[in-house]
mmCIF file of C-alpha atoms and ligand atoms in Angstrom:
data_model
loop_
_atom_site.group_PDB
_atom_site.id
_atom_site.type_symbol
_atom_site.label_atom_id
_atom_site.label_comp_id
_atom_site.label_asym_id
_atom_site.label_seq_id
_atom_site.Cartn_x
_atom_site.Cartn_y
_atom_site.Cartn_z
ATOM 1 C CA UNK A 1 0.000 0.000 0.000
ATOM 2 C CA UNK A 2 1.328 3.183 -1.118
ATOM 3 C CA UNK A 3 2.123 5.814 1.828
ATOM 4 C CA UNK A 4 -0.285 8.565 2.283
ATOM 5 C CA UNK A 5 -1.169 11.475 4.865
ATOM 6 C CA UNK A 6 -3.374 10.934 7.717
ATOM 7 C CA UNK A 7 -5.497 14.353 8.853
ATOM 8 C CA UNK A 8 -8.089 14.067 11.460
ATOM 9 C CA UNK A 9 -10.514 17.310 10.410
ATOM 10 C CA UNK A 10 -12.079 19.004 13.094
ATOM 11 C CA UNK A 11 -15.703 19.871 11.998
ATOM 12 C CA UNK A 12 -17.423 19.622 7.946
ATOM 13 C CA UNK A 13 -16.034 22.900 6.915
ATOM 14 C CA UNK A 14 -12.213 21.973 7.153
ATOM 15 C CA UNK A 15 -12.678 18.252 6.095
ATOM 16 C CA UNK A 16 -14.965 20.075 3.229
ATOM 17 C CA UNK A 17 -11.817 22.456 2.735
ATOM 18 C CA UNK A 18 -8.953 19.579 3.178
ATOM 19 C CA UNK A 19 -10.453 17.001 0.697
ATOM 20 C CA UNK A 20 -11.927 20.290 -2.116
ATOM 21 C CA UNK A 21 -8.537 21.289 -2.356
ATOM 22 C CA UNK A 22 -6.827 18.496 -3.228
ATOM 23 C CA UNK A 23 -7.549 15.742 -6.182
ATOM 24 C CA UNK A 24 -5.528 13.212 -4.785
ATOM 25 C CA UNK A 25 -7.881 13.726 -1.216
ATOM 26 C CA UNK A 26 -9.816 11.134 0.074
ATOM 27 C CA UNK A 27 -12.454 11.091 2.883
ATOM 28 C CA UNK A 28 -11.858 8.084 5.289
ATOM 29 C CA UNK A 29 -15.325 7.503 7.281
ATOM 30 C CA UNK A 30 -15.654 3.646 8.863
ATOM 31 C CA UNK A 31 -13.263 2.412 6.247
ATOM 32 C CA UNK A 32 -14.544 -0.955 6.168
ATOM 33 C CA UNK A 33 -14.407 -0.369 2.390
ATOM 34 C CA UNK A 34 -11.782 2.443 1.789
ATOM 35 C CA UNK A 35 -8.639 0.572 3.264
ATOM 36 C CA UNK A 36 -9.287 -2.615 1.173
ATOM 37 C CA UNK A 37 -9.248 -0.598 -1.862
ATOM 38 C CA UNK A 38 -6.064 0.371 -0.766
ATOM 39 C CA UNK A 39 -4.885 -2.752 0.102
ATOM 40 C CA UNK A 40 -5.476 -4.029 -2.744
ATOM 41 C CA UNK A 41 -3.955 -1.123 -4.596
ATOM 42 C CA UNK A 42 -7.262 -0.308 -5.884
ATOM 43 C CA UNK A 43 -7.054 3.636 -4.582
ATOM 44 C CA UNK A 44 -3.830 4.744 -3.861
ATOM 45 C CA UNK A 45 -5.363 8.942 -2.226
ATOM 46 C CA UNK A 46 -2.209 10.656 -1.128
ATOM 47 C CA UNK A 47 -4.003 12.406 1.814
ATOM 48 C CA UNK A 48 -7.022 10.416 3.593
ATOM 49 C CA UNK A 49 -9.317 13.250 6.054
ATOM 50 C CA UNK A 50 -10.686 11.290 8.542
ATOM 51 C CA UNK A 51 -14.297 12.269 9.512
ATOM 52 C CA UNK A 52 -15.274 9.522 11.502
ATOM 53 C CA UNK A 53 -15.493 11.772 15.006
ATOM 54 C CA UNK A 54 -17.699 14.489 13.238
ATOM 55 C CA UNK A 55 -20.613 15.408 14.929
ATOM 56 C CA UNK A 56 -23.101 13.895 11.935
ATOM 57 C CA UNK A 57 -24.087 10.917 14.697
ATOM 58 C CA UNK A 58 -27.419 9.718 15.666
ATOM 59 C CA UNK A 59 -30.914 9.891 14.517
ATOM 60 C CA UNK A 60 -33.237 12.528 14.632
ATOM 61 C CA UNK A 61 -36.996 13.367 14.344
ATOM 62 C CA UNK A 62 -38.070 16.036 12.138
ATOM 63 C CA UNK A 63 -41.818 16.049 11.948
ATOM 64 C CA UNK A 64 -42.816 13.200 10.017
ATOM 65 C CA UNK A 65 -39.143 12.647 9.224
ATOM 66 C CA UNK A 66 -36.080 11.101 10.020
ATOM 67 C CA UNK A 67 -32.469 12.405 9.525
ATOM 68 C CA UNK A 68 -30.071 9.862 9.919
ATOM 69 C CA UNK A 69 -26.710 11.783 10.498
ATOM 70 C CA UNK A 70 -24.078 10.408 7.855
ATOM 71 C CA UNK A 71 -21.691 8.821 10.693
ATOM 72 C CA UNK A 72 -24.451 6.699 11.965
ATOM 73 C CA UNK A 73 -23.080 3.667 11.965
ATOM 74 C CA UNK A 74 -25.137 0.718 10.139
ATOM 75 C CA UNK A 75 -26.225 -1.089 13.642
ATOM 76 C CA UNK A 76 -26.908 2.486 15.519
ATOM 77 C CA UNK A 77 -29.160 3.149 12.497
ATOM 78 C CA UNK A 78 -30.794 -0.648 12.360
ATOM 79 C CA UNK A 79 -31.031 -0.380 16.736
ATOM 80 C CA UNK A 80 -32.926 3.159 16.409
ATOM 81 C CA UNK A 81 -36.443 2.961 17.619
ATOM 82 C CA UNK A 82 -38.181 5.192 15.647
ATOM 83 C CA UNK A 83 -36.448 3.299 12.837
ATOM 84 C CA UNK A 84 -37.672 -0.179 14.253
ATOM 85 C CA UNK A 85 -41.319 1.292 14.502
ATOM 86 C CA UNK A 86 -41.710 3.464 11.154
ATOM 87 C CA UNK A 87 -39.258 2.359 8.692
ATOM 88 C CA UNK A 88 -39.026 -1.435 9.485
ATOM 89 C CA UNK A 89 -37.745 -1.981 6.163
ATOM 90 C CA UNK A 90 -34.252 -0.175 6.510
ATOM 91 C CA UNK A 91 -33.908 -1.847 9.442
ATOM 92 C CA UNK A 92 -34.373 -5.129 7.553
ATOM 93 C CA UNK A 93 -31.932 -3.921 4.797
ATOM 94 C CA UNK A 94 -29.608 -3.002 7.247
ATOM 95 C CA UNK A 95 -29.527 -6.033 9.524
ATOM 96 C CA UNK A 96 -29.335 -8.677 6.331
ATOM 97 C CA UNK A 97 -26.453 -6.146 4.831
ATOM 98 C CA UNK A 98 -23.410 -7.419 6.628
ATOM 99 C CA UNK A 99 -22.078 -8.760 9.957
ATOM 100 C CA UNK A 100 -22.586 -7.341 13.235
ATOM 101 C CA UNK A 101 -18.404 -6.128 13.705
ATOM 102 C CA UNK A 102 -19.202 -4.702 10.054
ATOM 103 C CA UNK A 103 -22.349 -2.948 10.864
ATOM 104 C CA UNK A 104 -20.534 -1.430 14.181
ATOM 105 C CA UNK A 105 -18.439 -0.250 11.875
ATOM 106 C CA UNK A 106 -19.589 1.280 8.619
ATOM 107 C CA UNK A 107 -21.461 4.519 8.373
ATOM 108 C CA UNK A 108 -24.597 5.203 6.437
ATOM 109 C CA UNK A 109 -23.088 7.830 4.346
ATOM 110 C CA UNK A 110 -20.445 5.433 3.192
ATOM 111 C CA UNK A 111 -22.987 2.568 2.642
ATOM 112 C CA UNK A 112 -24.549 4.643 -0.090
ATOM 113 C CA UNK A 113 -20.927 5.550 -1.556
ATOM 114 C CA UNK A 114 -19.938 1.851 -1.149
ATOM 115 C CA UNK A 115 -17.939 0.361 -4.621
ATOM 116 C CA UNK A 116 -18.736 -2.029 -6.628
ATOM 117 C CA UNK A 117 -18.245 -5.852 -5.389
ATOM 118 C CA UNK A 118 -17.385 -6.625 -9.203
ATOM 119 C CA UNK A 119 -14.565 -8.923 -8.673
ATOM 120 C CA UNK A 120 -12.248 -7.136 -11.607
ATOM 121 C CA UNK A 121 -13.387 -3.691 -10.286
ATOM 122 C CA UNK A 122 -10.935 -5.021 -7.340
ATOM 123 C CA UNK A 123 -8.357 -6.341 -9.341
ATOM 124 C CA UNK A 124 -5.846 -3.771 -10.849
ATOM 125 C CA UNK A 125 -4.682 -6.233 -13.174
ATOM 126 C CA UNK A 126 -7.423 -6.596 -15.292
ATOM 127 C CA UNK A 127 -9.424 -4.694 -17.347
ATOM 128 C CA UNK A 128 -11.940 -2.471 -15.851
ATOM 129 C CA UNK A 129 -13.616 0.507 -17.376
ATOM 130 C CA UNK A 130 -14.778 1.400 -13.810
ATOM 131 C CA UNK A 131 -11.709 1.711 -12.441
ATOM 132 C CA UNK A 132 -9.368 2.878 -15.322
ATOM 133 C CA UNK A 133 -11.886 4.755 -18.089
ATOM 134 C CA UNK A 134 -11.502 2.912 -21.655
ATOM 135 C CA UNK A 135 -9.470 -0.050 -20.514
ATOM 136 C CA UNK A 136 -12.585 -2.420 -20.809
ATOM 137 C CA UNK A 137 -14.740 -4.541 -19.286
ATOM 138 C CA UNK A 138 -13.488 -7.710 -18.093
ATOM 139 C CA UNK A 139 -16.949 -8.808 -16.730
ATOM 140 C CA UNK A 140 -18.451 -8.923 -20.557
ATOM 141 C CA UNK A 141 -16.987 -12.166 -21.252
ATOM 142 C CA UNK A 142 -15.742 -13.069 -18.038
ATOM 143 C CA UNK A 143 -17.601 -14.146 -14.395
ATOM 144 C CA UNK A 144 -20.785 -11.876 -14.670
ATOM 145 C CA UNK A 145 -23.647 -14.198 -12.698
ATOM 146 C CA UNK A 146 -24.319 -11.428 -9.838
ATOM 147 C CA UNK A 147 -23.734 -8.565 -12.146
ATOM 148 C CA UNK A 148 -26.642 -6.028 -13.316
ATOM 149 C CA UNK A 149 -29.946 -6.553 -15.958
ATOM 150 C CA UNK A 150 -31.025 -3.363 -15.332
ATOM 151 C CA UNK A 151 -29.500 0.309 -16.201
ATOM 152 C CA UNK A 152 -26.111 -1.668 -17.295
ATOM 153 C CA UNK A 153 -24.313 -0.302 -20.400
ATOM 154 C CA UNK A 154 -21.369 -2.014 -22.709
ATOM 155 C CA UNK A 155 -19.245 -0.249 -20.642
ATOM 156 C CA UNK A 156 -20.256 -1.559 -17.327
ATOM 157 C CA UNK A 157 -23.054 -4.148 -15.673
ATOM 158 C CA UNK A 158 -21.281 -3.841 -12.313
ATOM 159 C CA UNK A 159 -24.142 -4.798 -9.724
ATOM 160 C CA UNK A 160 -24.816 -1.654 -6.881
ATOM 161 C CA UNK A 161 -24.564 -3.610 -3.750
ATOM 162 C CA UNK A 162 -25.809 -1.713 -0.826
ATOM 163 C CA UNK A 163 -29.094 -3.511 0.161
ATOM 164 C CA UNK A 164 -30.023 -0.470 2.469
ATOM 165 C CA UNK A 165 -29.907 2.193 -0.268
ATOM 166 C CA UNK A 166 -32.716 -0.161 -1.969
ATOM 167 C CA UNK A 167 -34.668 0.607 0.907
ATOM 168 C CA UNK A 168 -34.039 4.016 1.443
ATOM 169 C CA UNK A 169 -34.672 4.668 -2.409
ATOM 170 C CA UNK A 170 -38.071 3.517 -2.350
ATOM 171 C CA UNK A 171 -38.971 5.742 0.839
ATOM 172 C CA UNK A 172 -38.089 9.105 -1.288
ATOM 173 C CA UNK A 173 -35.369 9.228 0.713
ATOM 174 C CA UNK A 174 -33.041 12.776 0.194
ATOM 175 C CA UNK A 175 -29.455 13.202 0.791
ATOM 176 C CA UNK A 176 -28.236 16.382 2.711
ATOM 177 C CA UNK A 177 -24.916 17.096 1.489
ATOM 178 C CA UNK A 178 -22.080 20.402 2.033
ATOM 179 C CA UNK A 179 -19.469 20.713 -1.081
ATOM 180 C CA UNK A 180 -17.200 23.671 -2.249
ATOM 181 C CA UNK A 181 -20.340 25.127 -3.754
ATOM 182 C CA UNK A 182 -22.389 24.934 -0.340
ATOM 183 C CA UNK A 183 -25.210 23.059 0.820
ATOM 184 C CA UNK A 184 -27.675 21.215 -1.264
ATOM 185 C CA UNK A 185 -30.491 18.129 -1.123
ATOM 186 C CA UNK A 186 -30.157 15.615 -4.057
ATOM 187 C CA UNK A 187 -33.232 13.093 -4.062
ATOM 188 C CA UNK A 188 -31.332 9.685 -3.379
ATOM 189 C CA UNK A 189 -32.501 8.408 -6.828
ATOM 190 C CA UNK A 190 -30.273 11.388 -8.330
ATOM 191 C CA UNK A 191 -27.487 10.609 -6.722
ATOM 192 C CA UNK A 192 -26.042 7.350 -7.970
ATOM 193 C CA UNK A 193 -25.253 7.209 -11.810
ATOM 194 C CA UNK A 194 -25.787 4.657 -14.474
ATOM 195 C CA UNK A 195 -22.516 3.932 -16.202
ATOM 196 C CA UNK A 196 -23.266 4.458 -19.603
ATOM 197 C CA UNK A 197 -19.987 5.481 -21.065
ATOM 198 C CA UNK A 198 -18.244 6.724 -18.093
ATOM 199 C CA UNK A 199 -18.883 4.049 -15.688
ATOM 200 C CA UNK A 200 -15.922 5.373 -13.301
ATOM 201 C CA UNK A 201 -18.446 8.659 -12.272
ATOM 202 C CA UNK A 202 -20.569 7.044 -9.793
ATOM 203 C CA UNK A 203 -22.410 9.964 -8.405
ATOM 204 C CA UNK A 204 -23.773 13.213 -9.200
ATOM 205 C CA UNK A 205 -21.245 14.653 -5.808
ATOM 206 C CA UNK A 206 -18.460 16.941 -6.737
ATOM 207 C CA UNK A 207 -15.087 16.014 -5.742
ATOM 208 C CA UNK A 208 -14.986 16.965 -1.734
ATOM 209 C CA UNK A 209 -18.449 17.285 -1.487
ATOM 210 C CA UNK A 210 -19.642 15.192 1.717
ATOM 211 C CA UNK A 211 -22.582 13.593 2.716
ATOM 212 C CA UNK A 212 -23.847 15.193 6.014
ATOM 213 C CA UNK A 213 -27.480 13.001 6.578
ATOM 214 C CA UNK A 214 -30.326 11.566 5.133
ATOM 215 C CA UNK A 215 -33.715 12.569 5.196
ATOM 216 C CA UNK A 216 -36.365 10.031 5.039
ATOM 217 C CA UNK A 217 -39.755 10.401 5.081
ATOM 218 C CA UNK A 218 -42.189 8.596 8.022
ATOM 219 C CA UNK A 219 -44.674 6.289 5.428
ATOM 220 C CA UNK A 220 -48.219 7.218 6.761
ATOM 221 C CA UNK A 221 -49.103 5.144 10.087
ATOM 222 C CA UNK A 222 -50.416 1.362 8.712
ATOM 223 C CA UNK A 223 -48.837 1.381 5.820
ATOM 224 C CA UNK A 224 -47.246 -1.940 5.381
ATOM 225 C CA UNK A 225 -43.796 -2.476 4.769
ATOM 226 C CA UNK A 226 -40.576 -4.911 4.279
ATOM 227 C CA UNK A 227 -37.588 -5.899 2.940
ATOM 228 C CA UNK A 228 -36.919 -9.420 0.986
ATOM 229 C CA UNK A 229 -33.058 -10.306 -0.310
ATOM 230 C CA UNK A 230 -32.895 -13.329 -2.104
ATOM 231 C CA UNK A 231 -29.155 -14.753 -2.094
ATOM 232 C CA UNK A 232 -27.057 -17.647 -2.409
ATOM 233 C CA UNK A 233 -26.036 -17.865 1.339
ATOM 234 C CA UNK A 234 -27.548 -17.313 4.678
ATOM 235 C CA UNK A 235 -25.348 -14.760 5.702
ATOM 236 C CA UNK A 236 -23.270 -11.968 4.796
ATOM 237 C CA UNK A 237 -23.492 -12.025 1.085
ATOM 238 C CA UNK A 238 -24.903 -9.789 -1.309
ATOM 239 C CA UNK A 239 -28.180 -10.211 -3.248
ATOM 240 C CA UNK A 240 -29.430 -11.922 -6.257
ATOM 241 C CA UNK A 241 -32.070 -9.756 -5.867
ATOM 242 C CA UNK A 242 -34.043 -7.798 -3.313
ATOM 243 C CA UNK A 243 -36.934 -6.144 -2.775
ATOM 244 C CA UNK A 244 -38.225 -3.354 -0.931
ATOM 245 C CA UNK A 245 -42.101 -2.644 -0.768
ATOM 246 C CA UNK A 246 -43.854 -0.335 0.612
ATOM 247 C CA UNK A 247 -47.353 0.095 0.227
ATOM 248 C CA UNK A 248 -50.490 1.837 1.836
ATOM 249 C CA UNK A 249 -53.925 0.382 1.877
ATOM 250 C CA UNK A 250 -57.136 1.485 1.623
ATOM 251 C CA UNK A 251 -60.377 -1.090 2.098
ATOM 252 C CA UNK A 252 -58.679 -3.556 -0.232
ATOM 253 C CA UNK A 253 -57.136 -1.129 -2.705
ATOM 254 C CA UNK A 254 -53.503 -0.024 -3.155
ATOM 255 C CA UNK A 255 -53.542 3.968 -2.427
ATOM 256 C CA UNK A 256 -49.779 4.346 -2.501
ATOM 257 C CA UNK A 257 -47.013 1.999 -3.251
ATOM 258 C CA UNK A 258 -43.728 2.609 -3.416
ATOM 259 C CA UNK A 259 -40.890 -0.431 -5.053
ATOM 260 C CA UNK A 260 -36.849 -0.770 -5.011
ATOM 261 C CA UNK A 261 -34.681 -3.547 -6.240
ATOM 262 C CA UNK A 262 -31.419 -4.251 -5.371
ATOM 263 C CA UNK A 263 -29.010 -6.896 -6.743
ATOM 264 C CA UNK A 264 -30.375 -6.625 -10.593
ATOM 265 C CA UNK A 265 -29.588 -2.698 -11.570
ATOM 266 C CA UNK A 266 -26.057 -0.686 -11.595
ATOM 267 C CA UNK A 267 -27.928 1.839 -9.365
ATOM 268 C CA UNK A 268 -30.347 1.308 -6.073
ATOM 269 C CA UNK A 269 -33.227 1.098 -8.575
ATOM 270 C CA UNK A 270 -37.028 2.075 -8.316
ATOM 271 C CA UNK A 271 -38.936 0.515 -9.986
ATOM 272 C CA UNK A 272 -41.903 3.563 -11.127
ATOM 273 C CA UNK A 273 -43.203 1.114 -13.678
ATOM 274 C CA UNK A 274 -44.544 -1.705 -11.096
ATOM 275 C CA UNK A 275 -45.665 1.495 -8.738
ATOM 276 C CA UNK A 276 -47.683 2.495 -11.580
ATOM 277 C CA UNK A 277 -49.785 -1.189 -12.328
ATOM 278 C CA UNK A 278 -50.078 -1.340 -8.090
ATOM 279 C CA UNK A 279 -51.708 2.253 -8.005
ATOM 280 C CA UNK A 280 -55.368 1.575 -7.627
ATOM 281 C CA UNK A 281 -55.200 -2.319 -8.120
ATOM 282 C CA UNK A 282 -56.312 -5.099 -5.951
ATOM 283 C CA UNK A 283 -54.192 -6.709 -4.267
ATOM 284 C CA UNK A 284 -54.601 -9.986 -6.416
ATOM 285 C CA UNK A 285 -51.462 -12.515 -7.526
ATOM 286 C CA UNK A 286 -52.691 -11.143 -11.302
ATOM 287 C CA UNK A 287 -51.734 -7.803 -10.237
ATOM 288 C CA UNK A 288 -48.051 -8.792 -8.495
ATOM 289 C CA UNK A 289 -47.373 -10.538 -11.290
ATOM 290 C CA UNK A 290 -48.296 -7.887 -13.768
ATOM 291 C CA UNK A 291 -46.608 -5.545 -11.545
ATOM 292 C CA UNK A 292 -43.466 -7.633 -12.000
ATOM 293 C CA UNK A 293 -43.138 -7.386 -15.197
ATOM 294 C CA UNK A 294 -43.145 -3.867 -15.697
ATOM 295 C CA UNK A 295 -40.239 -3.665 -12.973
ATOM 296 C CA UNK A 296 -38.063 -5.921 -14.943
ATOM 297 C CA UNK A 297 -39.081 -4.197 -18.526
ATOM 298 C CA UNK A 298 -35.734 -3.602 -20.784
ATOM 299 C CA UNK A 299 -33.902 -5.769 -18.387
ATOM 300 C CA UNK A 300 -30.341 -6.939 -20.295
ATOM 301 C CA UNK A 301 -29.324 -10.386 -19.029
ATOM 302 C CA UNK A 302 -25.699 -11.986 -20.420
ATOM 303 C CA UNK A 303 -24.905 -15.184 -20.645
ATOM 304 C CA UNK A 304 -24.472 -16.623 -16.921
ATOM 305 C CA UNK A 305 -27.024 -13.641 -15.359
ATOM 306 C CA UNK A 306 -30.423 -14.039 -17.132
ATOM 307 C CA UNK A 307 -32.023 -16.035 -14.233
ATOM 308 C CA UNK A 308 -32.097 -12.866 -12.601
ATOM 309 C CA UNK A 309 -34.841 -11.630 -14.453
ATOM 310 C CA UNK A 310 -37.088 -14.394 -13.253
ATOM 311 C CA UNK A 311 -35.701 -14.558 -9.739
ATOM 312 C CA UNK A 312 -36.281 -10.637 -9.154
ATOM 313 C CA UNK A 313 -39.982 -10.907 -10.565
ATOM 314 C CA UNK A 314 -40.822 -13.672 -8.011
ATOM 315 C CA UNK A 315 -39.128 -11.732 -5.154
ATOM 316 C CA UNK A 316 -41.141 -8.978 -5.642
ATOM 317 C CA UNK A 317 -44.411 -10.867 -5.731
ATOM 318 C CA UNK A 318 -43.391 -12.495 -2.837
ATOM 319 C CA UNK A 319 -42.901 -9.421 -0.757
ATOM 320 C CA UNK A 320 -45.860 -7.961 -2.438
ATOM 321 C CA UNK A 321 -47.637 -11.163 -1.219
ATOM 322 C CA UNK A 322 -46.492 -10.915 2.236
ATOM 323 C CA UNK A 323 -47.334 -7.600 2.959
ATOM 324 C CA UNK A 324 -50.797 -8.305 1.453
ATOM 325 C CA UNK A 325 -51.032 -10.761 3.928
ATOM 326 C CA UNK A 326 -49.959 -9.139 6.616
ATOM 327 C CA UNK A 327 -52.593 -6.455 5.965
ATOM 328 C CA UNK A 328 -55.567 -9.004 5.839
ATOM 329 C CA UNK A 329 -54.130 -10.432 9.391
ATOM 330 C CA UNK A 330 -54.536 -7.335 10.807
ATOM 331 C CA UNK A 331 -57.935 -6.204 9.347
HETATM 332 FE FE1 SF4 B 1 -15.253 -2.966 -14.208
HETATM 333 FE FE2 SF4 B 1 -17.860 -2.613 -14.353
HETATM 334 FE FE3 SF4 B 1 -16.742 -4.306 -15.987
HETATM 335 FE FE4 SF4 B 1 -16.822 -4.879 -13.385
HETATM 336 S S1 SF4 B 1 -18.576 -4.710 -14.742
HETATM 337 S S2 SF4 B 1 -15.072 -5.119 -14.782
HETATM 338 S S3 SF4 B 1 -16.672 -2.843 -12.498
HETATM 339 S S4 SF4 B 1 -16.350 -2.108 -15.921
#
């Protein structure tokens, strides 16, 4: 690992300042993902700012809001009771994400900036267009059966893999952030990028700008609500697929519902289509089902990842199913 500078900054505007100023600047937050990068000689940042001991800890009710500071780690966030009650399915998301010393560990603003699992993405030796801009894609004709169907270009079909992003996607969720240019709010499906031909620009966040919180809206008391991740192991391992539903009832009828899917798309992806066929509908298997396909619409699959396409579909209707159920119980 190449040798680098170590500042500790003192409050957002210097670690703001510190990182703004400098291209070869890095942010260092949990690091459960940074320092393996740099292990690996993935990212080799001459100067990491560590902002782990800023005060962006804890969760805090806004009205019919959360903000989740940005150091939160995962478990503080998946322990928080207002978070237990009102948003069971980032709990869920959180607590199926990773290990218990991981979750103690990671923060909720670097969960969203997390980096791709793709196995060549981690790999300087290879080809990766994510990595190094125009060197290729090494995943095209090489191991690609938990890469992306959805939002996936010739460029890239690296799979996002935060599961808790999924979750906060499909609650509207809004990221507060404080850059060179100031302070701004970026709706959290704005802020992660779909490859296309520049696959190494992730996000929409300018160089130094840092994720202070994240504002998620309360769903209205009753609605129903959860988080299913389909995947190859019982623990620690990212998804096939997931899905996260959330949907509010009325007398049989679907007033509001809300969809994400994780482990198919390059992005934490909402899925507007299936939100669209649940608007107003029963809840019948007909509809799930219908609703299904429309979420996997102009999905891509590649030789070793088109089961996907099936396997999301059915995790959808089962977590479409289960929250039906779950209603009815209740009624
Ligand atoms: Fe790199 Fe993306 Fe291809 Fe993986 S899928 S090798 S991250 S360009």
């Amino acid at each position: 690992m190449r040798a680098f500078e170590y500042v500790r900054a003192a409050d957002v505007g210097q670690a703001v300042a510190l990182v703004s100023a400098d291209r070869d600047a890095a942010y260092l937050a949990g690091g459960t993902t940074q320092l393996d990068l740099m292990k690996d000689g993935v990212l080799a940042p001459e100067r990491l700012v560590d902002i782990s001991r800023l005060s962006l800890r804890g969760v805090v009710s806004r009205g019919e809001a959360v903000v989740i500071g940005a150091m939160t780690t995962m478990e503080e966030a998946a322990t928080d009771p207002t978070i237990a009650e009102r948003l069971p399915l980032v709990r869920e998301a959180l607590l199926l994400s990773a290990s218990v010393q991981l979750r103690n560990m990671a923060t909720m603003g670097g969960n969203l900036l997390q980096r791709t699992r793709c196995r060549y993405f981690r790999d300087p030796t290879v080809a990766c267009n994510r990595r190094l801009r125009g060197s290729g894609c090494s995943a095209l004709a090489g191991h690609h059966r938990m890469h992306a169907i959805l939002a996936t270009s010739d460029h890239c079909i690296a799979t996002h893999a935060s599961d808790v992003a999924v979750a906060l996607v499909a609650l509207d969720a809004v990221v507060r952030t404080t850059g060179p240019g100031g302070e701004r709010q970026i709706p959290l499906t704005q802020l992660h990028l779909p490859p296309g031909e520049t696959p190494d620009v992730e996000t929409v966040l300018a160089h130094g700008e840092l994720i202070t919180g994240i504002e998620v809206p309360l769903p209205p008391r009753g609605a129903r609500s959860g988080y299913l991740k389909v995947r190859d192991r019982a623990s620690y391992e990212f998804a096939l697929a997931s899905a996260a539903v959330v949907l509010v009832m009325d007398q049989g009828v679907i007033v509001d519902a809300r969809v994400g899917l994780g482990g198919v798309a390059t992005v934490p992806w909402r899925a507007v289509a299936a939100e669209g066929v649940l608007r107003g509908a029963a809840t019948t298997t007909a509809v799930f089902r219908t609703a299904a396909d429309a979420a996997l619409e102009g999905a891509v699959a590649r030789r070793d990842n088109a089961f996907k396409i099936d396997l999301a579909k059915r995790t959808l209707v089962r977590e479409l199913s289960i929250l039906a159920e779950a209603r009815d119980v209740e009624s």
